[in-house]
Amino acid sequence: MVGYPETALRIWTTWRRLAHLNGLSVSTAPDRRVFGRDLVVQGQALRPKPPRLSWPVPTRNGVTLRVLLHPGQTPAPYFAAASAMEHAWRVHGVRVTSPRRGQVVIHVTARDPLTGDVPSASTPAQALLSVDVGRIEDGEPWIIDLRRVPHWLITGATQSGKSSLLAALVRGLAPQPVGLVGIDCKGGMELGLFGGRLSALAIDRAQAVSLLSGVVEEIRARMQLCRETGKRSVWELANDQRPMPLVVIVDELAELYLTDGSRQSKDEAEQCGTLLLRVAQLGAALGVHLIVAGQRVGSDIGPRVTALRAQLGGRVAHRAHDEASAEMTLGDVNPDAVVTAQNITEDEQGVAVVATGGRWVRARSRLVSAAEAAEITRISAPPNSLLKNLEPAAFKKGGAAA
Ligand SMILES: Nc1ncnc2c1ncn2[C@@H]1O[C@H](COP(=O)(O)OP(=O)(O)O)[C@@H](O)[C@H]1O
Ligand SMILES: [Mg+2]
């Protein structure tokens, strides 16, 4: 009621100047008339003509504007001017897109919609392997769809919301016919909450090696199945033939690579690196998905970490300790998102930049309480029809047998 007219007025009154200062206006040559032989009458002095702006259309949390480009203009200077618009209009964010030729659409977000806790989802029926984990900046649900992007990397400083996001994922996947296995080498404190729903949980590195070897066995078995039936992926198989999807969740990646210098620990770290990479490389077509969370993912952590990162197409960057960490997560897929990730503050726990290939958005996960986790574990048991290759191993449930 108050914000809209105020913002609309501000946009209208500043547009001419803003357009001029950011090189969005074009200058029309002044009129010239020649009378007689040499009397030249010049019209008005050079006047920048701002591009035509539509009336601001109110949206759920801001306004959108349409701009008609002058002939000869491209949308590029508008993309570059987005931050100038934010300041001139005193709004939270401005995003510029060009959905049609000759037209630019400016999306203005008045206030940060990601403050405050994300309310619990009413959870509409979701497609297999697709989970509503929170809310994105425009108020829409934040859907992580493993069918579309099979593997994910989640990074952030301690206490930035990584484990909470994993919890939201597990919560969404729990009711689905999906196998879940966890690796949580910080003593299993986070994924242990969901122990009852997981088909297996590794809480130290020896268990992780054994669990990952089991997963690679499973992948081999699925490959053979595809080969025998002449299919290129498990998704081409008939419903009753298709093995159940399997999601491998790893919290605190760096713990898998820590060594105390001993021969054995080096070997284990090496094995973990190789096995994780294999799962990522081979898993996607075979219904095996990998979700990795860690503070940073550089070559300094351990062997083959950068190769692993390259396989993880989906990226979620929470607040980072330093610039390099955000750069490592987003730099190779979406360099222009790095700045936004760096601007996440300490009290914005759960807020993250989500990038998949060419696109990125800001989003906030939904917090899953310990009580809720206990409830999930109580009502859903792991599916028992699969994971032949995982069952006999010595890592069952919190490593009781280890
Ligand atoms: N989406 C969220 N909304 C609100 N608070 C959150 C959210 N995610 C995390 N938090 C808060 O941040 C704390 C740390 O989150 P956590 O996921 O354990 O961080 P990390 O695993 O990165 O160390 C949580 O205890 C919770 O209080
Ligand atoms: Mg954590």
PDB file of N, CA and C and ligand atoms in Angstrom, residues 163 190 251-252, ligand 2:
ATOM      1  N   SER A 163      24.407 -28.789   6.965  1.00  0.00           N
ATOM      2  CA  SER A 163      23.763 -29.993   7.484  1.00  0.00           C
ATOM      3  C   SER A 163      22.249 -29.830   7.519  1.00  0.00           C
ATOM      4  N   GLU A 190      25.069 -35.620  12.631  1.00  0.00           N
ATOM      5  CA  GLU A 190      24.010 -34.992  11.833  1.00  0.00           C
ATOM      6  C   GLU A 190      23.129 -36.033  11.168  1.00  0.00           C
ATOM      7  N   ASP A 251      28.392 -35.855   4.493  1.00  0.00           N
ATOM      8  CA  ASP A 251      28.547 -34.593   5.224  1.00  0.00           C
ATOM      9  C   ASP A 251      30.013 -34.477   5.652  1.00  0.00           C
ATOM     10  N   GLU A 252      30.531 -33.258   5.682  1.00  0.00           N
ATOM     11  CA  GLU A 252      31.923 -32.991   6.072  1.00  0.00           C
ATOM     12  C   GLU A 252      32.921 -33.799   5.228  1.00  0.00           C
TER      13      GLU A 252
HETATM   14 MG    MG B   2      27.352 -29.531   9.676  1.00  0.00          MG
END
